[in-house]
Amino acid sequence: MKKILVLLVFTLVQAITFAVDIDSLRKVIPDMEDSEKSEAYKQLLAAVEEKGKVKEILECLDEWIAFEETQNNFEAQANLRWNKIVTMTNHAADSILLAEAPVQMTWFMHHGEWERYYDTWDSKTNIYLYTGRVQTALREAQTILDDANSRQNNFGRAIAYQLMGIIYESIGQYDQAVDVFKQCLGQLIDSYRDAEVLTNAYDYLCQTLGEKKDFKQQLSYTKEWEDNIRERMVKHKKSRKQLLGTWIACKCNRASALTGMKRFDDAENDLREAEQMALEHNTPLANYRICLVRAKHALAQGKAKDALLYCDSLQHMNLKAGGDIPLLRADILTSMGKGQEAAAIYRSLYLGKDSTFTREMRMQLDELNTLYRVDELEIQSKLQRSRYLMGIGALVVLALLLFIFYSHRAAAKLEIEHEKLVDSNERLEQSYKELKVANAKAEESSRMKTNFIQQISHEIRTPLNVLSGFTQVITTPDVTLDNDTKADVSMRITENTRRITELVNKMLAMSDANSRTVIERSDYVPAIQIAAQAADTSRISQNDDIVFDMQIAPEVENIQLRTNLQQAIQALVMLLDNAQKFLHEKHPLAKLAKRGTVRLFVQKNSQMIEYVVEDTGIGIAKEEAEHIFDEFVQLNEFYDGTGIGLPIARSIARRMGGEVILDTSYNSGGSRFIFSLPMDA
């Protein structure tokens, strides 16, 4: 009777108002049972979700989960636990999700819910990626792959590959991204996953191929994608309406590829189909994707005004759902002959990317340091456990010694065995120390190589972006630029061309840095010619921020060297470049300059000609005198450089019978490098 009365009250509450009263539901739920209680929780959750407060939503889900646990309803629990993860993701509750994910992953694992298990892990890893912790995200993706391989789970493998692809694509490594996206797709197709999951894999792959401008392959995969959608409509009995979102994404990628191939009529047909579908599937993301492709399609056909209108719409949507909209606007303005407006955007993007790179670089360095510290703590913990076990072992040995001593048996033999054990323990501890040192060196080497790759990527990408943007500006017909803008553009093009050329030369030289091949010395040149040409090549005398002083000893003026002129100049240029980079603006000897002074002395010492480079820079500690000649070493990572100049300079010198050293006796502030070449004929 009581149960019937409760149901009548609940029905009356629903009949009075369309909006569910949260307080009324909470009052009647405790007296409900079984399916009626589940239905009441469903109504309560819908009402709480309308308020949009994540804390209340999660509390409601926890109550509902607790009830379903009492009913042993594992399917309902799985759905509700996944609902918690989705709620936290949709409300950007990152800190809560990071704490909650391991709890739900453990439950999914114990109940064999492997898809939800890996989906939850994916949500957790994406937080690392979107908050700039790229190294942590990549490490987590590799852990997911290892876990999936151990379980032979294709869906887990696909999640891991997709994460890796997103990470590689975000740092501009498109070839690696394409490779892992293909592996992701292969795992999903083999498992006959649902259309939504496959859509993400195809979409990521096709968009990355578009970024690579591999339009032919992009078009090929959109055809495969369409065939897969039709197959699922038949095999899995999915209606066209259920797959509209997938169709729109596929059509947009196909239209993008056709536009890139200049097949504009075919691209127009696909865009119209996508727009018709969007009338039924009216979502902000679908409209954004279509508008983005429309803008690029119009620009490729020379319809700049139409393209600009689409670009305005994209900026108004403000979804941040792909595409570099400011760069697209700059390209459109360039095609319209509005060079000054385009130049302003390119300059803003250039400065913004530099500052973003610096911020991300520091964040990733902090992240690497954190990871390295965690690994070091793990090693220390293992060492402490090892010492603890060794202590227990020592106690056992001592007890055995006492037993044998008091039993008067084999005392002499025990002494010998004890000495062997002590010696073995000492060797084991020494081996462990050596292993720890080797591990630290390997970690340091890995860190330096990672920094080098990131720096090289930045050094190449930044000047290429500048050249691409400003070249479009000045080559566009009917572009009018004032004299100041022309001078600025010309200066930036020249400077960035020189940056790329110097970097390529350094990379080529680095490939020979470890070589022991003797450099042929077939040039007979005055010793002072090497100094003069190196100073000119390094442009050090043209740097207004530096006081440069070159002094030639009288006894050197008429000396001829048998050497390799270009290699000798290159080695000396790298020493001069190094001196310029590490000047300190507050050095007491830098009174006449904004930053400091560099001096180049050419002198004779026994049978060697010495080129001595002194600077008033930040200096180098004596204990680092040899370490700085190792590849990729940068003692101060917040100065420009790649860490390869000094190793290359020393390699060149030694292969010509000379040497490059750091003079550790120099104590006048800054540093002094000595580059010596033999005078023998």
XYZ file of C-alpha atoms in Angstrom:
681
model
C 0.000 0.000 0.000
C 2.848 2.339 0.906
C 4.606 1.594 -2.421
C 1.423 2.360 -4.410
C 1.012 5.640 -2.535
C 4.605 6.638 -3.324
C 4.090 5.905 -7.026
C 0.877 7.947 -7.064
C 2.719 10.894 -5.516
C 5.531 10.560 -8.061
C 3.028 10.401 -10.965
C 1.181 13.436 -9.603
C 4.423 15.420 -9.409
C 5.193 14.608 -13.050
C 1.698 15.509 -14.177
C 1.705 18.923 -12.463
C 4.828 20.255 -14.252
C 7.005 19.421 -17.235
C 10.157 20.448 -15.327
C 11.105 17.735 -12.855
C 11.288 19.024 -9.265
C 14.640 17.885 -7.863
C 13.552 18.198 -4.202
C 10.397 16.160 -4.805
C 12.357 13.395 -6.502
C 14.890 13.214 -3.678
C 12.046 12.815 -1.174
C 10.345 9.927 -2.968
C 13.431 8.026 -4.231
C 14.356 6.404 -0.868
C 10.964 4.652 -0.718
C 11.181 3.284 -4.275
C 12.471 -0.107 -5.352
C 13.969 -1.841 -8.386
C 13.147 -0.436 -11.834
C 11.036 2.425 -10.477
C 14.039 3.677 -8.508
C 16.296 3.458 -11.563
C 13.741 5.444 -13.582
C 13.534 8.044 -10.814
C 17.329 8.428 -10.792
C 17.198 8.875 -14.565
C 14.709 11.728 -14.143
C 16.808 13.224 -11.330
C 19.988 13.112 -13.417
C 18.236 14.845 -16.338
C 17.037 17.601 -13.996
C 20.478 18.069 -12.429
C 22.172 18.139 -15.832
C 19.883 21.024 -16.864
C 21.416 23.091 -14.036
C 24.884 22.337 -15.466
C 26.714 22.065 -12.134
C 29.286 19.326 -12.473
C 29.563 18.646 -8.739
C 25.805 17.955 -8.425
C 25.829 15.781 -11.561
C 28.674 13.639 -10.221
C 26.980 13.302 -6.817
C 23.779 12.115 -8.508
C 25.733 9.588 -10.593
C 27.494 8.271 -7.470
C 24.134 7.747 -5.733
C 22.730 5.940 -8.773
C 25.853 3.758 -9.102
C 25.619 2.803 -5.408
C 21.998 1.704 -5.929
C 22.812 -0.358 -9.035
C 25.629 -2.053 -7.086
C 23.048 -3.305 -4.588
C 21.097 -4.731 -7.552
C 24.219 -6.381 -9.056
C 23.392 -4.610 -12.315
C 26.852 -4.496 -13.918
C 25.683 -3.185 -17.300
C 23.987 -0.175 -15.697
C 27.046 0.460 -13.520
C 29.351 0.384 -16.556
C 27.191 2.935 -18.392
C 26.966 5.222 -15.361
C 30.708 5.056 -14.601
C 31.481 5.953 -18.211
C 28.902 8.761 -17.915
C 31.020 10.176 -15.071
C 34.110 10.261 -17.302
C 32.155 11.917 -20.142
C 30.702 14.514 -17.740
C 34.148 15.471 -16.435
C 35.503 15.680 -19.995
C 32.626 17.842 -21.265
C 32.933 20.217 -18.298
C 36.773 20.373 -18.547
C 37.078 19.134 -14.951
C 40.677 18.064 -15.593
C 41.928 17.751 -12.015
C 38.880 15.676 -10.998
C 39.237 13.454 -14.077
C 42.937 12.776 -13.426
C 42.037 11.517 -9.943
C 38.886 9.642 -11.026
C 40.266 7.900 -14.144
C 42.422 5.274 -12.314
C 39.458 4.352 -10.073
C 37.108 3.739 -12.998
C 39.829 2.019 -15.069
C 40.312 -0.487 -12.234
C 36.568 -1.229 -12.158
C 36.351 -1.608 -15.946
C 39.396 -3.907 -15.927
C 37.985 -6.180 -13.193
C 34.689 -6.510 -15.076
C 36.191 -7.012 -18.555
C 34.899 -3.682 -19.917
C 37.991 -3.199 -22.068
C 36.603 -0.577 -24.434
C 35.567 1.693 -21.544
C 38.904 0.912 -19.843
C 40.927 2.186 -22.820
C 38.519 5.064 -23.551
C 38.984 6.310 -19.969
C 42.755 6.027 -20.311
C 42.501 8.001 -23.565
C 40.554 10.798 -21.807
C 43.208 11.002 -19.111
C 46.080 11.166 -21.621
C 44.383 13.894 -23.659
C 44.488 16.140 -20.586
C 48.287 15.883 -20.585
C 48.406 16.740 -24.296
C 46.017 19.717 -24.187
C 47.818 21.209 -21.154
C 51.186 21.200 -22.951
C 52.720 18.142 -21.264
C 53.645 16.527 -24.583
C 56.391 14.253 -23.245
C 54.076 12.879 -20.536
C 51.306 12.307 -23.097
C 53.660 10.438 -25.458
C 54.980 8.354 -22.602
C 51.415 7.520 -21.502
C 50.443 6.538 -25.079
C 53.386 4.127 -25.213
C 52.269 2.620 -21.882
C 48.758 2.130 -23.311
C 50.263 0.356 -26.341
C 52.347 -1.932 -24.115
C 49.251 -2.736 -22.029
C 47.130 -3.447 -25.128
C 49.842 -5.670 -26.640
C 50.038 -7.690 -23.424
C 46.259 -8.268 -23.635
C 46.186 -8.679 -27.451
C 43.485 -5.988 -27.523
C 43.104 -4.299 -30.920
C 40.922 -1.497 -29.601
C 43.551 -0.569 -27.002
C 46.222 -0.597 -29.700
C 44.066 1.690 -31.845
C 43.615 4.147 -28.949
C 47.387 4.234 -28.373
C 48.200 4.738 -32.080
C 45.574 7.490 -32.385
C 47.033 9.327 -29.388
C 50.548 9.061 -30.825
C 49.306 10.385 -34.156
C 47.622 13.390 -32.527
C 50.823 14.154 -30.588
C 53.050 13.873 -33.678
C 50.632 16.014 -35.718
C 50.576 18.689 -33.002
C 54.376 19.139 -33.225
C 54.443 19.097 -37.051
C 55.839 15.558 -37.484
C 53.375 14.668 -40.239
C 55.138 11.569 -41.626
C 55.185 9.875 -38.216
C 51.579 10.957 -37.598
C 50.393 9.421 -40.879
C 52.168 6.134 -40.093
C 50.548 5.665 -36.669
C 47.115 6.840 -37.855
C 47.280 4.099 -40.517
C 48.132 1.556 -37.822
C 45.215 2.839 -35.753
C 42.865 2.439 -38.708
C 44.120 -1.080 -39.371
C 43.359 -2.170 -35.804
C 39.823 -0.731 -35.945
C 38.914 -2.162 -39.358
C 40.123 -5.615 -38.298
C 37.890 -5.383 -35.218
C 34.846 -3.997 -37.151
C 34.447 -1.067 -34.792
C 31.390 1.205 -34.890
C 31.195 4.064 -37.369
C 31.850 6.851 -34.864
C 35.191 5.420 -33.725
C 36.239 4.755 -37.318
C 35.218 8.304 -38.251
C 37.755 9.742 -35.811
C 40.541 7.544 -37.215
C 39.753 8.323 -40.864
C 39.248 12.023 -40.063
C 42.602 12.390 -38.289
C 44.407 10.528 -41.090
C 42.788 12.502 -43.922
C 43.331 15.885 -42.259
C 47.005 15.076 -41.643
C 47.448 14.032 -45.285
C 45.894 17.380 -46.206
C 48.449 19.171 -44.012
C 51.169 17.245 -45.883
C 49.529 18.322 -49.166
C 49.365 14.658 -50.185
C 45.962 15.210 -51.789
C 46.034 12.066 -53.934
C 46.389 9.798 -50.921
C 43.852 11.888 -48.980
C 41.314 11.343 -51.772
C 42.069 7.607 -51.805
C 41.316 7.278 -48.094
C 38.059 9.241 -48.383
C 36.935 6.693 -51.011
C 37.828 3.846 -48.631
C 35.978 5.728 -45.877
C 32.802 6.045 -47.993
C 32.884 2.327 -48.851
C 33.219 1.510 -45.154
C 30.219 3.698 -44.251
C 28.034 1.977 -46.870
C 29.165 -1.441 -45.644
C 28.149 -0.585 -42.097
C 24.761 0.701 -43.240
C 24.098 -2.762 -44.654
C 25.965 -5.032 -42.243
C 25.151 -3.233 -38.989
C 21.751 -1.927 -40.100
C 22.634 1.721 -39.525
C 20.329 4.294 -41.096
C 21.644 7.202 -43.163
C 20.412 9.615 -40.492
C 22.444 7.834 -37.807
C 25.595 8.326 -39.898
C 25.091 11.956 -40.992
C 27.955 13.272 -38.857
C 30.301 10.685 -40.375
C 29.142 11.481 -43.916
C 29.702 15.224 -43.414
C 33.247 14.717 -42.122
C 34.020 12.398 -45.031
C 32.599 14.794 -47.650
C 34.563 17.722 -46.196
C 37.828 15.779 -46.407
C 37.028 14.664 -49.952
C 36.213 18.233 -51.023
C 39.456 19.440 -49.427
C 41.492 16.875 -51.382
C 39.732 17.708 -54.665
C 40.329 21.429 -54.073
C 44.021 20.739 -53.537
C 44.046 18.858 -56.866
C 42.280 21.800 -58.627
C 39.178 19.678 -59.357
C 36.883 22.494 -58.286
C 33.603 21.249 -59.829
C 33.903 17.868 -58.112
C 34.770 19.586 -54.833
C 31.698 21.847 -55.203
C 29.428 18.802 -55.592
C 30.766 17.251 -52.375
C 30.373 20.521 -50.475
C 26.751 20.844 -51.587
C 26.043 17.285 -50.435
C 27.642 18.088 -47.067
C 25.522 21.244 -46.746
C 22.331 19.298 -47.486
C 23.241 16.792 -44.786
C 23.985 19.630 -42.359
C 20.380 20.826 -42.692
C 19.367 17.543 -41.002
C 22.423 17.284 -38.731
C 22.694 20.911 -37.626
C 25.688 20.958 -35.253
C 28.264 23.758 -34.712
C 31.153 21.410 -35.571
C 29.592 20.322 -38.890
C 28.933 23.929 -39.915
C 32.474 24.935 -38.905
C 34.067 22.160 -40.982
C 32.024 23.025 -44.067
C 32.763 26.746 -43.687
C 36.520 26.069 -43.384
C 36.625 23.987 -46.567
C 34.445 26.608 -48.317
C 36.993 29.336 -47.452
C 39.915 27.316 -48.837
C 37.856 26.284 -51.884
C 37.016 29.921 -52.700
C 40.605 31.068 -52.187
C 41.963 28.337 -54.477
C 39.587 29.540 -57.238
C 40.654 33.169 -56.851
C 37.389 34.229 -55.172
C 39.122 36.143 -52.413
C 36.116 38.204 -51.274
C 33.998 35.063 -50.788
C 36.886 33.415 -48.964
C 37.187 36.416 -46.630
C 33.458 36.233 -45.766
C 33.815 32.548 -44.866
C 36.895 33.409 -42.808
C 34.912 36.063 -40.906
C 32.236 33.450 -40.151
C 34.866 31.036 -38.815
C 36.292 33.661 -36.497
C 32.783 34.509 -35.297
C 32.107 30.815 -34.498
C 35.277 30.737 -32.345
C 35.218 26.932 -32.025
C 38.977 26.271 -32.321
C 38.131 23.057 -34.131
C 41.079 22.956 -36.537
C 42.624 25.192 -39.150
C 44.926 28.176 -38.625
C 42.333 30.904 -39.209
C 44.671 33.963 -38.812
C 47.105 32.438 -41.329
C 44.201 31.712 -43.716
C 43.072 35.355 -43.413
C 46.617 36.568 -44.188
C 46.735 34.356 -47.319
C 43.378 35.745 -48.457
C 44.463 39.363 -47.898
C 47.668 38.691 -49.848
C 45.660 37.370 -52.801
C 43.524 40.556 -52.649
C 46.617 42.760 -52.899
C 46.283 44.024 -49.332
C 49.948 43.481 -48.627
C 50.316 45.710 -45.600
C 47.419 44.069 -43.725
C 48.780 40.617 -44.603
C 52.298 41.603 -43.552
C 50.983 42.756 -40.166
C 49.297 39.362 -39.593
C 52.397 37.432 -40.714
C 54.550 39.527 -38.386
C 52.125 38.945 -35.500
C 52.080 35.183 -36.184
C 55.863 35.138 -36.418
C 56.298 36.861 -33.053
C 53.494 34.810 -31.502
C 54.997 31.508 -32.608
C 58.395 32.520 -31.254
C 56.925 33.361 -27.830
C 54.742 30.226 -27.880
C 57.750 28.100 -28.746
C 59.753 29.634 -25.870
C 56.902 29.004 -23.434
C 56.350 25.418 -24.643
C 60.099 24.785 -24.651
C 60.388 25.812 -21.006
C 57.280 23.803 -20.098
C 58.662 20.695 -21.779
C 62.056 21.187 -20.130
C 60.317 21.396 -16.743
C 58.341 18.296 -17.664
C 61.482 16.381 -18.654
C 63.182 17.461 -15.449
C 60.153 16.242 -13.480
C 60.157 12.879 -15.266
C 63.890 12.553 -14.755
C 63.451 13.356 -11.044
C 60.727 10.686 -10.740
C 63.012 8.095 -12.348
C 65.833 9.115 -10.015
C 63.551 8.683 -6.993
C 62.539 5.228 -8.244
C 66.204 4.247 -8.507
C 66.879 5.565 -5.006
C 63.901 3.600 -3.687
C 65.179 0.410 -5.312
C 68.642 1.095 -3.891
C 67.184 1.459 -0.399
C 65.263 -1.809 -0.770
C 68.434 -3.468 -2.039
C 70.383 -2.224 0.983
C 67.604 -3.437 3.264
C 67.770 -6.896 1.718
C 71.547 -6.837 1.947
C 71.195 -5.945 5.638
C 68.906 -8.923 6.192
C 71.383 -11.099 4.317
C 74.201 -9.840 6.517
C 72.207 -10.769 9.629
C 71.656 -14.254 8.288
C 75.366 -14.619 7.547
C 76.228 -13.366 11.039
C 73.842 -15.879 12.618
C 75.395 -18.644 10.578
C 78.872 -17.512 11.598
C 77.896 -17.609 15.287
C 76.348 -21.050 14.933
C 79.414 -22.499 13.242
C 81.768 -20.693 15.635
C 80.071 -22.141 18.694
C 79.829 -25.595 17.110
C 83.605 -25.559 16.310
C 83.007 -26.821 12.747
C 84.841 -25.597 9.667
C 85.903 -22.254 11.174
C 88.711 -21.743 8.676
C 86.512 -22.639 5.683
C 83.798 -20.283 6.913
C 86.328 -17.430 7.091
C 87.348 -17.983 3.488
C 83.730 -18.161 2.292
C 82.924 -15.032 4.248
C 85.752 -13.124 2.577
C 84.495 -14.245 -0.840
C 80.990 -13.077 0.016
C 82.243 -9.669 1.147
C 84.313 -9.331 -2.015
C 81.336 -10.343 -4.136
C 79.127 -7.784 -2.383
C 81.713 -5.069 -2.947
C 81.922 -5.926 -6.639
C 78.135 -5.980 -6.851
C 77.872 -2.563 -5.212
C 80.584 -1.184 -7.493
C 78.761 -2.577 -10.531
C 75.557 -0.984 -9.320
C 77.296 2.395 -8.926
C 78.702 2.106 -12.440
C 75.259 1.148 -13.766
C 73.726 4.168 -12.036
C 76.341 6.469 -13.587
C 75.776 4.929 -17.033
C 72.014 5.316 -16.629
C 72.446 8.975 -15.658
C 74.631 9.562 -18.725
C 72.072 7.860 -20.964
C 69.289 10.009 -19.503
C 71.398 13.136 -20.016
C 72.198 12.114 -23.600
C 68.524 11.470 -24.323
C 67.577 14.842 -22.823
C 70.203 16.691 -24.850
C 69.152 14.975 -28.089
C 65.497 15.787 -27.399
C 66.388 19.444 -26.835
C 68.515 19.421 -29.999
C 65.666 18.016 -32.134
C 63.207 20.567 -30.720
C 65.674 23.418 -31.289
C 66.472 22.308 -34.860
C 62.728 22.026 -35.592
C 62.233 25.586 -34.338
C 65.348 26.920 -36.108
C 64.090 25.562 -39.451
C 60.341 26.109 -39.111
C 60.466 29.744 -37.942
C 62.511 31.179 -40.863
C 60.585 29.021 -43.374
C 57.277 30.461 -42.119
C 58.683 33.979 -42.475
C 59.986 33.340 -46.001
C 56.707 31.751 -47.091
C 54.557 34.581 -45.738
C 56.598 37.527 -47.002
C 57.329 35.897 -50.356
C 53.561 35.632 -50.961
C 53.207 39.295 -50.072
C 55.837 40.622 -52.489
C 55.000 38.246 -55.369
C 51.280 38.951 -55.408
C 50.313 41.103 -58.417
C 49.227 44.687 -57.753
C 50.482 44.627 -54.141
C 51.496 48.092 -53.016
C 53.899 48.431 -50.088
C 55.405 51.575 -48.629
C 59.206 51.920 -48.524
C 59.490 51.088 -44.819
C 57.494 47.888 -45.234
C 59.537 46.899 -48.313
C 62.776 47.449 -46.426
C 61.477 45.438 -43.464
C 60.306 42.553 -45.692
C 63.602 42.544 -47.644
C 65.658 42.524 -44.458
C 63.651 39.646 -42.945
C 63.872 37.539 -46.126
C 67.642 38.036 -46.352
C 68.205 37.340 -42.662
C 66.073 34.185 -42.568
C 67.612 32.830 -45.788
C 71.005 33.238 -44.160
C 69.760 31.466 -40.999
C 68.603 28.419 -42.970
C 71.823 28.291 -45.034
C 73.999 28.431 -41.921
C 71.937 25.739 -40.207
C 72.150 23.397 -43.220
C 75.925 23.923 -43.393
C 76.199 23.074 -39.690
C 74.091 19.931 -40.105
C 76.248 18.791 -43.035
C 79.387 19.464 -41.020
C 77.988 17.574 -38.034
C 77.599 14.415 -40.141
C 81.409 14.374 -40.442
C 82.140 15.498 -36.877
C 82.883 11.955 -35.622
C 84.839 11.030 -38.721
C 88.582 10.385 -38.454
C 89.162 11.021 -42.144
C 92.073 13.391 -42.682
C 91.065 16.624 -44.400
C 93.146 17.260 -47.493
C 95.387 20.359 -47.168
C 96.035 21.567 -50.706
C 95.616 25.335 -50.299
C 98.610 27.683 -49.803
C 97.232 30.837 -48.211
C 98.434 33.616 -45.886
C 97.611 32.888 -42.252
C 95.907 36.264 -41.915
C 93.560 35.495 -44.842
C 91.800 32.833 -42.763
C 91.141 35.346 -39.971
C 89.929 38.064 -42.328
C 87.516 35.810 -44.253
C 86.159 34.207 -41.072
C 85.422 37.622 -39.565
C 83.655 38.664 -42.779
C 81.644 35.414 -43.037
C 80.503 35.573 -39.413
C 79.339 39.202 -39.963
C 80.649 39.963 -36.478
C 82.005 43.376 -37.491
C 78.508 44.327 -38.744
C 76.877 43.579 -35.387
C 76.163 46.968 -33.789
C 75.801 45.309 -30.373
C 79.419 44.094 -30.336
C 82.866 45.737 -30.242
C 85.062 43.515 -32.442
C 88.862 43.852 -32.372
C 91.257 41.827 -34.575
C 95.020 41.953 -33.896
C 97.755 40.355 -36.064
C 101.173 39.638 -34.548
C 104.011 41.091 -36.747
C 105.774 37.719 -37.117
C 102.591 36.210 -38.648
C 101.960 38.764 -41.391
C 104.084 36.984 -44.048
C 103.528 33.342 -43.032
C 101.905 31.001 -45.579
C 99.985 27.893 -44.453
C 99.390 24.643 -46.305
C 95.821 23.950 -45.239
C 92.205 23.621 -46.396
C 91.002 27.212 -46.634
C 87.229 26.627 -46.490
C 87.405 24.138 -43.605
C 89.721 26.404 -41.597
C 87.389 29.374 -42.151
C 84.368 27.285 -41.109
C 86.010 26.209 -37.830
C 86.998 29.789 -36.943
C 83.506 31.098 -37.889
C 81.940 28.665 -35.414
C 84.205 29.949 -32.641
C 83.284 33.560 -33.495
C 79.553 32.666 -33.585
C 79.909 30.990 -30.202
C 81.547 34.127 -28.778
C 78.692 36.316 -30.045
C 75.952 34.157 -28.534
C 77.133 34.163 -24.950
C 78.107 37.811 -24.374
C 76.912 39.358 -21.113
C 75.533 42.889 -21.300
C 76.777 43.892 -17.804
C 80.414 42.827 -18.187
C 82.785 45.563 -16.867
C 84.882 45.494 -20.074
C 81.833 46.211 -22.248
C 81.644 49.955 -21.621
C 81.669 50.924 -25.305
C 79.124 48.318 -26.418
C 75.547 47.430 -25.707
C 76.494 43.817 -24.922
C 80.225 43.103 -24.959
C 83.524 42.712 -26.767
C 85.022 39.966 -28.949
C 88.745 39.910 -29.777
C 90.544 37.804 -32.400
C 94.349 37.430 -32.113
C 96.517 35.736 -34.775
C 99.885 34.672 -33.380
C 102.728 32.151 -33.741
C 103.513 29.508 -31.122
C 106.372 27.100 -31.961
C 105.371 25.385 -35.236
C 101.685 26.333 -34.944
C 99.639 29.359 -35.958
C 97.095 30.175 -33.262
C 93.759 31.953 -33.742
C 92.719 33.099 -30.273
C 89.072 34.138 -29.724
C 88.337 36.016 -26.478
C 84.947 37.307 -25.361
C 83.562 39.216 -22.397
C 80.679 36.767 -22.055
C 79.218 34.602 -19.297
C 82.285 32.345 -19.138
C 82.673 28.577 -18.756
C 83.521 26.663 -15.576
C 86.884 24.828 -15.635
C 85.230 21.463 -14.951
C 83.211 21.866 -18.181
C 86.331 22.422 -20.343
C 85.988 19.075 -22.157
C 82.245 18.521 -21.670
C 81.410 21.471 -23.934
C 83.032 19.663 -26.891
C 80.486 16.820 -26.655
C 77.643 16.838 -29.212
C 74.372 18.619 -28.283
C 75.792 20.090 -25.050
C 74.362 23.494 -24.064
C 75.391 24.663 -20.612
C 72.730 27.373 -20.673
C 69.630 26.249 -22.613
C 67.984 29.662 -22.621
C 70.582 31.065 -25.058
C 70.272 30.420 -28.792
C 72.223 27.516 -30.284
C 72.122 23.812 -31.078
C 75.131 22.494 -29.183
C 77.050 21.305 -32.271
C 79.324 24.245 -33.178
C 82.221 23.493 -30.824
C 82.348 19.711 -31.585
C 82.434 20.496 -35.331
C 85.190 23.103 -34.912
C 87.378 20.682 -32.906
C 86.774 17.835 -35.384
C 87.850 20.019 -38.325
C 90.971 21.223 -36.490
C 92.108 17.745 -35.479
C 91.578 16.301 -38.968
C 93.903 19.024 -40.303
C 96.599 18.299 -37.676
C 95.545 21.114 -35.346
C 93.460 21.511 -32.195
C 90.717 23.585 -30.506
C 90.890 24.020 -26.733
C 89.321 26.138 -24.010
C 92.039 28.100 -22.188
C 91.148 27.417 -18.531
C 93.903 29.779 -17.330
C 92.019 32.783 -18.724
C 90.583 34.698 -15.757
C 89.737 38.139 -17.162
C 86.026 37.391 -17.457
C 84.326 35.588 -20.329
C 86.159 32.797 -22.148
C 89.142 32.226 -24.474
C 89.273 29.550 -27.213
C 92.525 28.706 -29.066
C 92.338 27.266 -32.589
C 95.765 26.075 -33.805
C 96.924 24.962 -37.281
C 100.336 23.457 -38.223
C 102.820 25.469 -40.310
C 104.574 22.391 -41.785
C 104.759 22.217 -45.594
